[in-house]
mmCIF file of C-alpha atoms and ligand atoms in Angstrom:
data_model
loop_
_atom_site.group_PDB
_atom_site.id
_atom_site.type_symbol
_atom_site.label_atom_id
_atom_site.label_comp_id
_atom_site.label_asym_id
_atom_site.label_seq_id
_atom_site.Cartn_x
_atom_site.Cartn_y
_atom_site.Cartn_z
ATOM 1 C CA MET X 1 -12.302 6.332 25.238
ATOM 2 C CA VAL X 2 -9.535 4.809 26.509
ATOM 3 C CA ASN X 3 -5.633 5.503 24.053
ATOM 4 C CA GLU X 4 -6.048 7.947 20.810
ATOM 5 C CA ILE X 5 -5.700 5.898 17.634
ATOM 6 C CA ARG X 6 -2.637 6.946 16.330
ATOM 7 C CA ASN X 7 -1.881 8.084 12.030
ATOM 8 C CA ASP X 8 1.797 9.559 12.965
ATOM 9 C CA TRP X 9 4.222 6.156 13.931
ATOM 10 C CA THR X 10 7.612 7.100 12.928
ATOM 11 C CA ILE X 11 9.080 4.213 11.354
ATOM 12 C CA GLU X 12 11.590 4.103 14.622
ATOM 13 C CA GLU X 13 8.472 3.467 17.088
ATOM 14 C CA ILE X 14 7.318 0.399 14.974
ATOM 15 C CA GLN X 15 10.904 -0.872 14.366
ATOM 16 C CA ASN X 16 11.208 -0.561 18.608
ATOM 17 C CA LEU X 17 7.498 -1.999 18.538
ATOM 18 C CA TYR X 18 8.724 -4.830 16.307
ATOM 19 C CA ASN X 19 11.940 -6.088 17.350
ATOM 20 C CA THR X 20 9.865 -5.754 21.276
ATOM 21 C CA PRO X 21 11.695 -9.240 22.676
ATOM 22 C CA LEU X 22 8.360 -11.777 21.865
ATOM 23 C CA LEU X 23 6.619 -12.402 25.190
ATOM 24 C CA GLU X 24 6.717 -9.352 25.252
ATOM 25 C CA LEU X 25 5.411 -8.062 22.252
ATOM 26 C CA ILE X 26 2.324 -10.746 22.714
ATOM 27 C CA TYR X 27 1.393 -9.243 25.769
ATOM 28 C CA LYS X 28 0.966 -5.706 25.122
ATOM 29 C CA ALA X 29 -0.489 -6.396 21.996
ATOM 30 C CA ALA X 30 -2.672 -8.706 23.585
ATOM 31 C CA SER X 31 -3.703 -5.164 26.370
ATOM 32 C CA ILE X 32 -4.290 -2.903 23.045
ATOM 33 C CA HIS X 33 -6.724 -5.982 21.554
ATOM 34 C CA ARG X 34 -8.331 -6.148 24.876
ATOM 35 C CA LYS X 35 -9.284 -2.574 25.721
ATOM 36 C CA TYR X 36 -9.981 -2.140 21.855
ATOM 37 C CA ASN X 37 -12.022 -5.454 20.617
ATOM 38 C CA ASP X 38 -13.931 -8.362 22.280
ATOM 39 C CA THR X 39 -10.689 -10.359 22.337
ATOM 40 C CA ALA X 40 -13.080 -13.658 22.250
ATOM 41 C CA GLU X 41 -14.644 -12.491 18.835
ATOM 42 C CA VAL X 42 -12.856 -13.358 14.810
ATOM 43 C CA GLN X 43 -14.672 -12.780 12.335
ATOM 44 C CA VAL X 44 -14.713 -15.910 10.029
ATOM 45 C CA CYS X 45 -15.026 -15.567 6.102
ATOM 46 C CA THR X 46 -14.990 -17.034 3.416
ATOM 47 C CA LEU X 47 -13.561 -16.172 -0.360
ATOM 48 C CA LEU X 48 -14.335 -18.160 -3.521
ATOM 49 C CA SER X 49 -12.127 -17.491 -7.363
ATOM 50 C CA ILE X 50 -15.105 -15.632 -9.274
ATOM 51 C CA LYS X 51 -12.480 -15.414 -12.218
ATOM 52 C CA THR X 52 -9.585 -18.125 -11.841
ATOM 53 C CA GLY X 53 -6.217 -17.878 -13.614
ATOM 54 C CA GLY X 54 -4.877 -16.430 -16.459
ATOM 55 C CA CYS X 55 -3.906 -13.196 -15.307
ATOM 56 C CA SER X 56 -1.988 -10.664 -17.255
ATOM 57 C CA GLU X 57 0.768 -9.091 -14.046
ATOM 58 C CA ASP X 58 3.513 -10.985 -12.490
ATOM 59 C CA CYS X 59 3.106 -10.816 -9.121
ATOM 60 C CA SER X 60 6.034 -13.635 -7.829
ATOM 61 C CA TYR X 61 4.252 -15.528 -5.642
ATOM 62 C CA CYS X 62 0.851 -16.512 -7.168
ATOM 63 C CA PRO X 63 -0.216 -19.487 -8.608
ATOM 64 C CA GLN X 64 -2.919 -17.159 -10.642
ATOM 65 C CA ALA X 65 -0.416 -15.117 -13.281
ATOM 66 C CA ALA X 66 -0.718 -16.776 -17.273
ATOM 67 C CA ARG X 67 3.198 -17.027 -17.134
ATOM 68 C CA TYR X 68 3.745 -19.720 -14.460
ATOM 69 C CA ASN X 69 3.033 -23.010 -15.089
ATOM 70 C CA THR X 70 1.308 -23.550 -11.866
ATOM 71 C CA GLY X 71 -1.698 -26.385 -12.626
ATOM 72 C CA VAL X 72 -4.088 -23.999 -12.212
ATOM 73 C CA ASN X 73 -6.303 -24.380 -15.109
ATOM 74 C CA VAL X 74 -7.768 -21.143 -16.648
ATOM 75 C CA GLN X 75 -11.527 -20.508 -15.760
ATOM 76 C CA ALA X 76 -14.299 -17.421 -17.362
ATOM 77 C CA LEU X 77 -16.470 -15.492 -14.630
ATOM 78 C CA MET X 78 -18.127 -17.835 -12.865
ATOM 79 C CA LYS X 79 -22.518 -17.484 -13.051
ATOM 80 C CA LYS X 80 -24.108 -15.464 -9.720
ATOM 81 C CA ASP X 81 -26.263 -18.103 -9.108
ATOM 82 C CA GLU X 82 -23.109 -20.291 -8.633
ATOM 83 C CA VAL X 83 -21.369 -17.987 -6.574
ATOM 84 C CA LEU X 84 -25.154 -16.921 -4.436
ATOM 85 C CA GLN X 85 -24.732 -20.759 -3.810
ATOM 86 C CA HIS X 86 -21.493 -21.228 -2.776
ATOM 87 C CA ALA X 87 -22.010 -17.026 -0.409
ATOM 88 C CA GLN X 88 -25.576 -18.808 1.545
ATOM 89 C CA ARG X 89 -22.985 -22.436 1.998
ATOM 90 C CA ALA X 90 -20.883 -20.459 4.179
ATOM 91 C CA LYS X 91 -23.475 -18.485 5.702
ATOM 92 C CA ASP X 92 -24.814 -21.466 6.252
ATOM 93 C CA ALA X 93 -21.392 -22.669 7.959
ATOM 94 C CA GLY X 94 -21.449 -19.285 9.751
ATOM 95 C CA SER X 95 -19.548 -16.725 7.619
ATOM 96 C CA THR X 96 -20.207 -13.193 7.768
ATOM 97 C CA ARG X 97 -17.934 -12.386 5.247
ATOM 98 C CA PHE X 98 -17.988 -13.614 1.846
ATOM 99 C CA CYS X 99 -14.671 -12.228 -0.466
ATOM 100 C CA MET X 100 -14.853 -12.802 -4.007
ATOM 101 C CA GLY X 101 -10.879 -12.596 -5.886
ATOM 102 C CA ALA X 102 -10.581 -12.004 -10.206
ATOM 103 C CA ALA X 103 -7.529 -12.750 -11.521
ATOM 104 C CA TRP X 104 -7.203 -9.412 -12.723
ATOM 105 C CA ARG X 105 -4.744 -6.386 -13.542
ATOM 106 C CA GLU X 106 -8.240 -3.858 -13.859
ATOM 107 C CA VAL X 107 -11.609 -4.392 -13.586
ATOM 108 C CA ARG X 108 -12.729 -3.034 -17.354
ATOM 109 C CA ASP X 109 -15.848 -1.617 -18.298
ATOM 110 C CA ASN X 110 -17.630 -4.441 -19.614
ATOM 111 C CA ARG X 111 -20.269 -7.644 -19.203
ATOM 112 C CA ASP X 112 -17.832 -9.209 -16.866
ATOM 113 C CA PHE X 113 -17.859 -6.125 -14.254
ATOM 114 C CA ASP X 114 -22.178 -5.434 -14.604
ATOM 115 C CA ARG X 115 -22.176 -9.427 -13.724
ATOM 116 C CA VAL X 116 -20.037 -8.593 -10.805
ATOM 117 C CA LEU X 117 -21.814 -6.035 -9.522
ATOM 118 C CA ASP X 118 -24.589 -8.118 -10.202
ATOM 119 C CA MET X 119 -23.346 -11.191 -7.535
ATOM 120 C CA VAL X 120 -22.229 -7.851 -5.017
ATOM 121 C CA LYS X 121 -26.017 -7.354 -4.382
ATOM 122 C CA GLY X 122 -26.810 -10.687 -4.337
ATOM 123 C CA VAL X 123 -24.669 -11.356 -2.099
ATOM 124 C CA ASN X 124 -25.610 -8.734 -0.113
ATOM 125 C CA GLU X 125 -28.924 -8.947 0.447
ATOM 126 C CA LEU X 126 -27.708 -12.748 1.588
ATOM 127 C CA GLY X 127 -26.578 -10.227 4.255
ATOM 128 C CA MET X 128 -23.193 -10.959 4.787
ATOM 129 C CA GLU X 129 -20.709 -8.445 4.722
ATOM 130 C CA VAL X 130 -19.393 -8.270 0.338
ATOM 131 C CA CYS X 131 -16.204 -8.323 -0.276
ATOM 132 C CA CYS X 132 -14.077 -7.669 -3.421
ATOM 133 C CA THR X 133 -10.630 -8.555 -4.769
ATOM 134 C CA LEU X 134 -10.658 -7.893 -8.864
ATOM 135 C CA GLY X 135 -7.404 -5.755 -9.331
ATOM 136 C CA MET X 136 -7.013 -2.162 -10.040
ATOM 137 C CA LEU X 137 -10.095 0.307 -10.003
ATOM 138 C CA THR X 138 -10.996 3.888 -11.021
ATOM 139 C CA GLU X 139 -13.526 5.959 -8.568
ATOM 140 C CA ASP X 140 -16.008 5.508 -10.969
ATOM 141 C CA GLN X 141 -15.893 1.908 -10.719
ATOM 142 C CA ALA X 142 -15.022 1.932 -7.063
ATOM 143 C CA GLN X 143 -18.442 3.560 -6.554
ATOM 144 C CA LYS X 144 -20.508 1.811 -9.157
ATOM 145 C CA LEU X 145 -19.766 -0.893 -6.519
ATOM 146 C CA ALA X 146 -20.260 0.818 -2.948
ATOM 147 C CA ASP X 147 -23.693 1.572 -5.021
ATOM 148 C CA ALA X 148 -24.304 -2.588 -5.241
ATOM 149 C CA GLY X 149 -23.891 -2.562 -1.956
ATOM 150 C CA LEU X 150 -19.743 -3.177 -1.679
ATOM 151 C CA TYR X 151 -18.567 -3.961 2.192
ATOM 152 C CA SER X 152 -15.386 -3.663 1.810
ATOM 153 C CA TYR X 153 -13.187 -4.028 -1.519
ATOM 154 C CA ASN X 154 -9.542 -6.287 -0.300
ATOM 155 C CA HIS X 155 -6.248 -5.109 -2.170
ATOM 156 C CA ASN X 156 -3.201 -5.460 -0.038
ATOM 157 C CA LEU X 157 0.294 -3.301 -0.389
ATOM 158 C CA ASP X 158 1.905 -6.721 -0.451
ATOM 159 C CA THR X 159 5.596 -5.695 0.894
ATOM 160 C CA SER X 160 7.314 -2.640 1.366
ATOM 161 C CA SER X 161 7.396 0.613 -2.230
ATOM 162 C CA GLU X 162 11.100 -0.449 -1.738
ATOM 163 C CA TYR X 163 10.823 -3.975 -2.416
ATOM 164 C CA TYR X 164 8.065 -4.456 -4.410
ATOM 165 C CA GLY X 165 9.671 -4.097 -7.139
ATOM 166 C CA GLU X 166 11.210 -7.125 -6.542
ATOM 167 C CA ILE X 167 7.777 -8.683 -6.795
ATOM 168 C CA ILE X 168 5.919 -7.712 -8.717
ATOM 169 C CA SER X 169 7.432 -5.071 -11.682
ATOM 170 C CA THR X 170 3.901 -5.123 -14.377
ATOM 171 C CA ARG X 171 2.893 -2.445 -11.972
ATOM 172 C CA THR X 172 3.435 -0.313 -9.327
ATOM 173 C CA TYR X 173 3.279 0.902 -5.582
ATOM 174 C CA ASP X 174 1.563 3.573 -6.862
ATOM 175 C CA ASP X 175 -1.415 2.524 -8.381
ATOM 176 C CA ARG X 176 -1.514 0.470 -5.984
ATOM 177 C CA LEU X 177 -2.386 3.149 -3.924
ATOM 178 C CA LYS X 178 -4.360 5.445 -5.845
ATOM 179 C CA THR X 179 -6.831 1.616 -6.007
ATOM 180 C CA LEU X 180 -7.046 2.626 -2.277
ATOM 181 C CA ASP X 181 -7.730 6.292 -3.130
ATOM 182 C CA ASN X 182 -10.125 5.501 -4.924
ATOM 183 C CA VAL X 183 -12.157 2.929 -2.495
ATOM 184 C CA ARG X 184 -11.330 5.687 0.274
ATOM 185 C CA LYS X 185 -14.055 7.933 -1.880
ATOM 186 C CA ALA X 186 -16.783 5.504 -3.100
ATOM 187 C CA GLY X 187 -17.255 5.322 1.335
ATOM 188 C CA VAL X 188 -16.373 1.873 1.076
ATOM 189 C CA THR X 189 -13.945 -0.053 3.964
ATOM 190 C CA VAL X 190 -10.978 -0.642 2.817
ATOM 191 C CA CYS X 191 -8.917 -4.302 3.424
ATOM 192 C CA CYS X 192 -5.494 -4.005 2.965
ATOM 193 C CA GLY X 193 -2.465 -6.168 4.052
ATOM 194 C CA GLY X 194 0.075 -8.382 2.972
ATOM 195 C CA ILE X 195 2.501 -11.058 2.767
ATOM 196 C CA ILE X 196 5.521 -11.932 4.909
ATOM 197 C CA GLY X 197 7.847 -15.154 3.733
ATOM 198 C CA LEU X 198 8.702 -13.090 0.101
ATOM 199 C CA GLY X 199 12.215 -13.059 0.776
ATOM 200 C CA GLU X 200 12.019 -9.334 2.191
ATOM 201 C CA THR X 201 13.853 -8.709 5.094
ATOM 202 C CA HIS X 202 12.302 -7.439 8.415
ATOM 203 C CA GLU X 203 12.446 -3.408 8.041
ATOM 204 C CA ASP X 204 10.470 -4.026 4.618
ATOM 205 C CA ARG X 205 7.818 -5.671 7.348
ATOM 206 C CA VAL X 206 8.874 -2.857 9.437
ATOM 207 C CA LYS X 207 8.236 0.190 6.398
ATOM 208 C CA MET X 208 4.771 -2.158 4.574
ATOM 209 C CA LEU X 209 3.453 -1.284 8.445
ATOM 210 C CA TYR X 210 4.259 2.308 8.214
ATOM 211 C CA THR X 211 2.842 2.693 5.093
ATOM 212 C CA LEU X 212 -0.536 1.536 6.174
ATOM 213 C CA SER X 213 -0.773 2.794 10.465
ATOM 214 C CA THR X 214 -0.004 6.417 8.220
ATOM 215 C CA GLN X 215 -2.662 6.059 5.921
ATOM 216 C CA LEU X 216 -5.154 9.280 7.057
ATOM 217 C CA VAL X 217 -7.921 6.832 8.231
ATOM 218 C CA HIS X 218 -6.155 3.362 8.686
ATOM 219 C CA PRO X 219 -7.820 -0.076 6.713
ATOM 220 C CA GLU X 220 -10.638 -2.066 8.884
ATOM 221 C CA SER X 221 -9.208 -5.265 7.870
ATOM 222 C CA VAL X 222 -5.617 -5.853 7.237
ATOM 223 C CA PRO X 223 -4.402 -9.248 5.723
ATOM 224 C CA ILE X 224 -2.306 -10.576 7.410
ATOM 225 C CA ASN X 225 -0.764 -13.387 4.368
ATOM 226 C CA ALA X 226 2.534 -16.554 5.049
ATOM 227 C CA LEU X 227 3.641 -16.824 1.389
ATOM 228 C CA VAL X 228 1.133 -20.297 -0.395
ATOM 229 C CA ARG X 229 4.361 -21.478 -1.467
ATOM 230 C CA VAL X 230 2.939 -22.707 -4.854
ATOM 231 C CA LYS X 231 4.864 -25.146 -7.424
ATOM 232 C CA GLY X 232 5.816 -22.928 -10.305
ATOM 233 C CA THR X 233 5.733 -19.850 -8.921
ATOM 234 C CA PRO X 234 9.381 -18.061 -8.885
ATOM 235 C CA LEU X 235 9.419 -18.689 -5.104
ATOM 236 C CA GLU X 236 8.349 -21.732 -5.228
ATOM 237 C CA ASN X 237 11.725 -21.933 -2.624
ATOM 238 C CA ASN X 238 11.320 -20.297 -0.328
ATOM 239 C CA PRO X 239 11.778 -21.307 3.148
ATOM 240 C CA LYS X 240 7.829 -21.708 4.758
ATOM 241 C CA VAL X 241 7.832 -18.898 6.662
ATOM 242 C CA ASP X 242 8.606 -19.074 10.914
ATOM 243 C CA ILE X 243 5.320 -18.910 12.566
ATOM 244 C CA TRP X 244 7.110 -16.159 15.522
ATOM 245 C CA ASP X 245 7.481 -13.988 12.662
ATOM 246 C CA MET X 246 4.004 -13.862 11.569
ATOM 247 C CA VAL X 247 2.931 -13.777 15.894
ATOM 248 C CA ARG X 248 5.544 -10.852 14.641
ATOM 249 C CA MET X 249 3.956 -9.688 12.242
ATOM 250 C CA ILE X 250 -0.559 -9.398 14.184
ATOM 251 C CA ALA X 251 1.148 -7.987 17.386
ATOM 252 C CA THR X 252 2.613 -4.624 15.833
ATOM 253 C CA ALA X 253 0.162 -4.679 13.427
ATOM 254 C CA ARG X 254 -2.293 -4.838 16.214
ATOM 255 C CA ILE X 255 -0.431 -2.369 18.244
ATOM 256 C CA LEU X 256 -0.728 0.031 15.131
ATOM 257 C CA MET X 257 -4.055 -0.481 14.343
ATOM 258 C CA PRO X 258 -5.543 -0.975 17.457
ATOM 259 C CA ARG X 259 -9.738 -1.005 16.054
ATOM 260 C CA ALA X 260 -8.767 -2.877 12.446
ATOM 261 C CA MET X 261 -10.049 -6.640 11.688
ATOM 262 C CA VAL X 262 -6.277 -7.868 11.553
ATOM 263 C CA ARG X 263 -7.251 -11.246 9.121
ATOM 264 C CA LEU X 264 -5.084 -14.471 10.176
ATOM 265 C CA SER X 265 -4.753 -14.611 6.223
ATOM 266 C CA ALA X 266 -3.655 -17.263 3.862
ATOM 267 C CA GLY X 267 -0.717 -19.888 4.952
ATOM 268 C CA ARG X 268 -3.211 -21.744 8.236
ATOM 269 C CA ALA X 269 -3.031 -24.851 6.793
ATOM 270 C CA GLU X 270 -0.065 -24.776 7.050
ATOM 271 C CA MET X 271 0.193 -23.592 10.588
ATOM 272 C CA SER X 272 -1.067 -26.420 13.853
ATOM 273 C CA VAL X 273 -4.313 -25.297 16.615
ATOM 274 C CA ALA X 274 -1.015 -23.961 19.038
ATOM 275 C CA GLU X 275 1.081 -21.565 16.090
ATOM 276 C CA GLN X 276 -2.951 -19.520 15.472
ATOM 277 C CA ALA X 277 -3.688 -19.866 19.186
ATOM 278 C CA PHE X 278 -1.049 -17.849 19.492
ATOM 279 C CA CYS X 279 -1.565 -15.391 16.429
ATOM 280 C CA PHE X 280 -5.547 -14.608 18.193
ATOM 281 C CA MET X 281 -3.091 -13.831 21.212
ATOM 282 C CA ALA X 282 -0.808 -11.610 19.605
ATOM 283 C CA GLY X 283 -4.452 -9.928 18.489
ATOM 284 C CA ALA X 284 -5.485 -11.337 14.623
ATOM 285 C CA ASN X 285 -9.679 -11.341 15.528
ATOM 286 C CA SER X 286 -10.124 -12.957 11.411
ATOM 287 C CA ILE X 287 -10.301 -15.685 9.649
ATOM 288 C CA PHE X 288 -10.859 -16.966 5.803
ATOM 289 C CA THR X 289 -12.377 -20.095 5.957
ATOM 290 C CA GLY X 290 -13.616 -23.115 3.549
ATOM 291 C CA GLU X 291 -11.741 -25.857 2.472
ATOM 292 C CA LYS X 292 -9.694 -23.194 -0.543
ATOM 293 C CA LEU X 293 -8.923 -19.806 0.103
ATOM 294 C CA LEU X 294 -8.719 -18.552 -4.600
ATOM 295 C CA THR X 295 -6.857 -21.309 -5.458
ATOM 296 C CA THR X 296 -5.420 -23.352 -2.940
ATOM 297 C CA PRO X 297 -6.075 -25.625 0.610
ATOM 298 C CA ASN X 298 -7.742 -23.839 4.337
ATOM 299 C CA PRO X 299 -8.781 -25.576 7.288
ATOM 300 C CA GLY X 300 -12.423 -26.142 6.100
ATOM 301 C CA PHE X 301 -15.416 -25.535 8.257
ATOM 302 C CA ASP X 302 -15.013 -28.519 10.513
ATOM 303 C CA GLU X 303 -11.786 -28.033 11.023
ATOM 304 C CA ASP X 304 -12.196 -24.388 12.553
ATOM 305 C CA LYS X 305 -15.477 -24.820 14.374
ATOM 306 C CA ALA X 306 -13.270 -27.525 16.338
ATOM 307 C CA MET X 307 -10.604 -24.271 16.969
ATOM 308 C CA PHE X 308 -13.024 -22.237 18.209
ATOM 309 C CA GLU X 309 -14.980 -24.443 20.663
ATOM 310 C CA LEU X 310 -11.424 -25.225 21.991
ATOM 311 C CA LEU X 311 -10.142 -21.586 22.293
ATOM 312 C CA GLY X 312 -13.926 -20.841 23.579
ATOM 313 C CA LEU X 313 -13.955 -18.270 20.015
ATOM 314 C CA LYS X 314 -16.952 -16.954 18.994
ATOM 315 C CA PRO X 315 -17.958 -15.390 15.271
ATOM 316 C CA ARG X 316 -18.484 -12.510 15.466
ATOM 317 C CA ILE X 317 -21.767 -10.587 13.504
ATOM 318 C CA ALA X 318 -21.837 -9.621 10.493
ATOM 319 C CA PHE X 319 -21.981 -6.063 10.947
ATOM 320 C CA LYS X 320 -20.897 -5.095 13.255
ATOM 321 C CA GLU X 321 -18.810 -1.778 13.238
ATOM 322 C CA ASP X 322 -22.131 -0.290 11.859
ATOM 323 C CA LYS X 323 -24.431 -1.750 14.680
ATOM 324 C CA VAL X 324 -22.616 -0.486 17.095
ATOM 325 C CA PHE X 325 -22.468 3.131 15.999
ATOM 326 C CA ALA X 326 -26.153 3.326 15.140
ATOM 327 C CA GLU X 327 -25.646 2.513 19.268
ATOM 328 C CA GLU X 328 -23.697 4.858 19.817
ATOM 329 C CA GLU X 329 -25.728 7.991 17.400
ATOM 330 C CA ALA X 330 -29.147 7.020 18.999
ATOM 331 C CA ASN X 331 -27.864 7.438 22.836
ATOM 332 C CA ALA X 332 -26.100 10.598 21.795
HETATM 333 N N1 LIG A 401 -6.200 -9.748 -9.018
HETATM 334 C C1 LIG A 401 -6.383 -9.407 -7.594
HETATM 335 C C2 LIG A 401 -4.907 -8.163 -7.227
HETATM 336 O O1 LIG A 401 -3.801 -9.069 -7.287
HETATM 337 O O2 LIG A 401 -5.183 -7.555 -6.310
HETATM 338 C C3 LIG A 401 -6.591 -9.856 -6.841
HETATM 339 C C4 LIG A 401 -6.144 -11.765 -6.215
HETATM 340 S S1 LIG A 401 -4.673 -11.398 -5.634
HETATM 341 C C5 LIG A 401 -5.264 -13.217 -5.813
HETATM 342 C C6 LIG A 401 -5.036 -11.008 -3.625
HETATM 343 C C7 LIG A 401 -4.061 -11.301 -2.738
HETATM 344 O O3 LIG A 401 -4.008 -12.891 -3.166
HETATM 345 C C8 LIG A 401 -2.894 -10.931 -3.134
HETATM 346 O O4 LIG A 401 -2.441 -9.324 -3.073
HETATM 347 C C9 LIG A 401 -1.812 -11.332 -2.613
HETATM 348 O O5 LIG A 401 -1.485 -10.489 -1.453
HETATM 349 C C10 LIG A 401 -2.804 -12.795 -1.883
HETATM 350 N N2 LIG A 401 -1.542 -14.212 -2.690
HETATM 351 C C11 LIG A 401 -1.625 -14.469 -3.969
HETATM 352 N N3 LIG A 401 -0.825 -15.577 -4.049
HETATM 353 C C12 LIG A 401 -0.785 -15.281 -2.654
HETATM 354 C C13 LIG A 401 -0.011 -16.852 -2.288
HETATM 355 N N4 LIG A 401 0.917 -17.405 -2.107
HETATM 356 N N5 LIG A 401 0.020 -16.767 -0.620
HETATM 357 C C14 LIG A 401 -0.339 -15.937 -0.267
HETATM 358 N N6 LIG A 401 -0.971 -14.613 -0.557
HETATM 359 C C15 LIG A 401 -0.924 -14.037 -1.741
HETATM 360 C C1 LIG A 402 -5.631 -12.067 0.840
HETATM 361 O O1 LIG A 402 -5.087 -11.133 1.983
HETATM 362 N N1 LIG A 402 -5.831 -12.948 1.141
HETATM 363 C C2 LIG A 402 -6.445 -13.878 0.879
HETATM 364 C C3 LIG A 402 -7.508 -12.503 0.157
HETATM 365 N N2 LIG A 402 -6.993 -11.299 0.409
HETATM 366 C C4 LIG A 402 -7.845 -12.137 -1.779
HETATM 367 C C5 LIG A 402 -5.067 -14.660 -0.851
HETATM 368 C C6 LIG A 402 -4.749 -15.996 0.072
HETATM 369 C C7 LIG A 402 -4.718 -16.276 -1.493
HETATM 370 C C8 LIG A 402 -3.966 -17.510 -1.414
HETATM 371 C C9 LIG A 402 -3.414 -18.049 -2.876
HETATM 372 C C10 LIG A 402 -4.068 -19.023 -3.660
HETATM 373 O O2 LIG A 402 -4.576 -19.280 -2.848
HETATM 374 O O3 LIG A 402 -4.320 -18.627 -4.567
HETATM 375 FE FE1 LIG A 403 -2.884 -11.393 -10.992
HETATM 376 FE FE2 LIG A 403 -3.752 -10.256 -9.051
HETATM 377 FE FE3 LIG A 403 -2.759 -12.989 -8.616
HETATM 378 FE FE4 LIG A 403 -1.687 -10.677 -9.435
HETATM 379 S S1 LIG A 403 -1.914 -11.256 -7.131
HETATM 380 S S2 LIG A 403 -0.598 -11.962 -10.232
HETATM 381 S S3 LIG A 403 -2.975 -9.482 -9.851
HETATM 382 S S4 LIG A 403 -5.035 -12.518 -10.094
#
């Protein structure tokens, strides 16, 4: 098939791509996107915060860290039935992937984890791709999630290893990489990306893309978030992310990781349809829909449906990758 997927990118190569004149970069990314993917397809995913607020970590962007006064109410783990109702509603509105988030530093082997495993089973039975983002995981916990039917695990690197300490002090970059390794070993697909607008330099962004694109296996899903500036967090007064920075980041990620689902994640509530169209042109092929991300506002199902109609986009079916491989194997 077409060009080879590379895991040996150098910082210089990535820097050159990232600094390509904007329209040329978009053209390049759009061409790669067309070669590897159906550019009319965008995966529609929905997030649910199953355990909100009160987190012990100090991630300076996050409204759910207990130490910042952001007005987010602490809520205990949601009941399975309620979670499944949310998932069903998301499915009925056209979502094919359902991601459950918990404001935990790490998973603990307790009853709450058993309840999450049960939720994973339930959502899987609805025929949706199930994703979780629960903080750090051991190999054994990752395996338990896999056995329950987890399709993907979200765990972001957020920024470069050099800048990481400026944003979070309560865990290390290596902790993050270790969890990603545990997820891979359990055979669960990896969803891993970052945030722009944290005060990082262009070089930090290039370095984060370097870490992602030189993994032995690229993450299957790469969320690119624009910082949602939440009052009460240390980053509340950061400047708004420039849309062209977002486009540049998405385009570079698309060129480096041609087959990944590049997700236009947080920040869409502050973007026009025209701005989002540039992101899709540059290779984004997945979004979160529904009125809330985890705790902050996001475009709703109807609004996104109208955008898809306007731009001629269609939602991608669930488990498409698996179906394609199964067909290829059957034809071999
Ligand atoms: N506690 C788990 C963890 O940190 O891995 C899971 C939930 S955490 C909220 C998931 C991701 O959301 C973070 O890694 C970060 O990339 C993203 N995120 C959190 N707050 C954000 C914000 N204000 N703007 C953009 N992205 C944000
Ligand atoms: C990701 O990269 N972005 C999503 C998802 N993974 C879990 C989360 C965005 C959270 C934005 C802030 C909030 O709504 O609390
Ligand atoms: Fe906690 Fe995750 Fe928020 Fe960090 S990003 S404070 S770990 S919920």
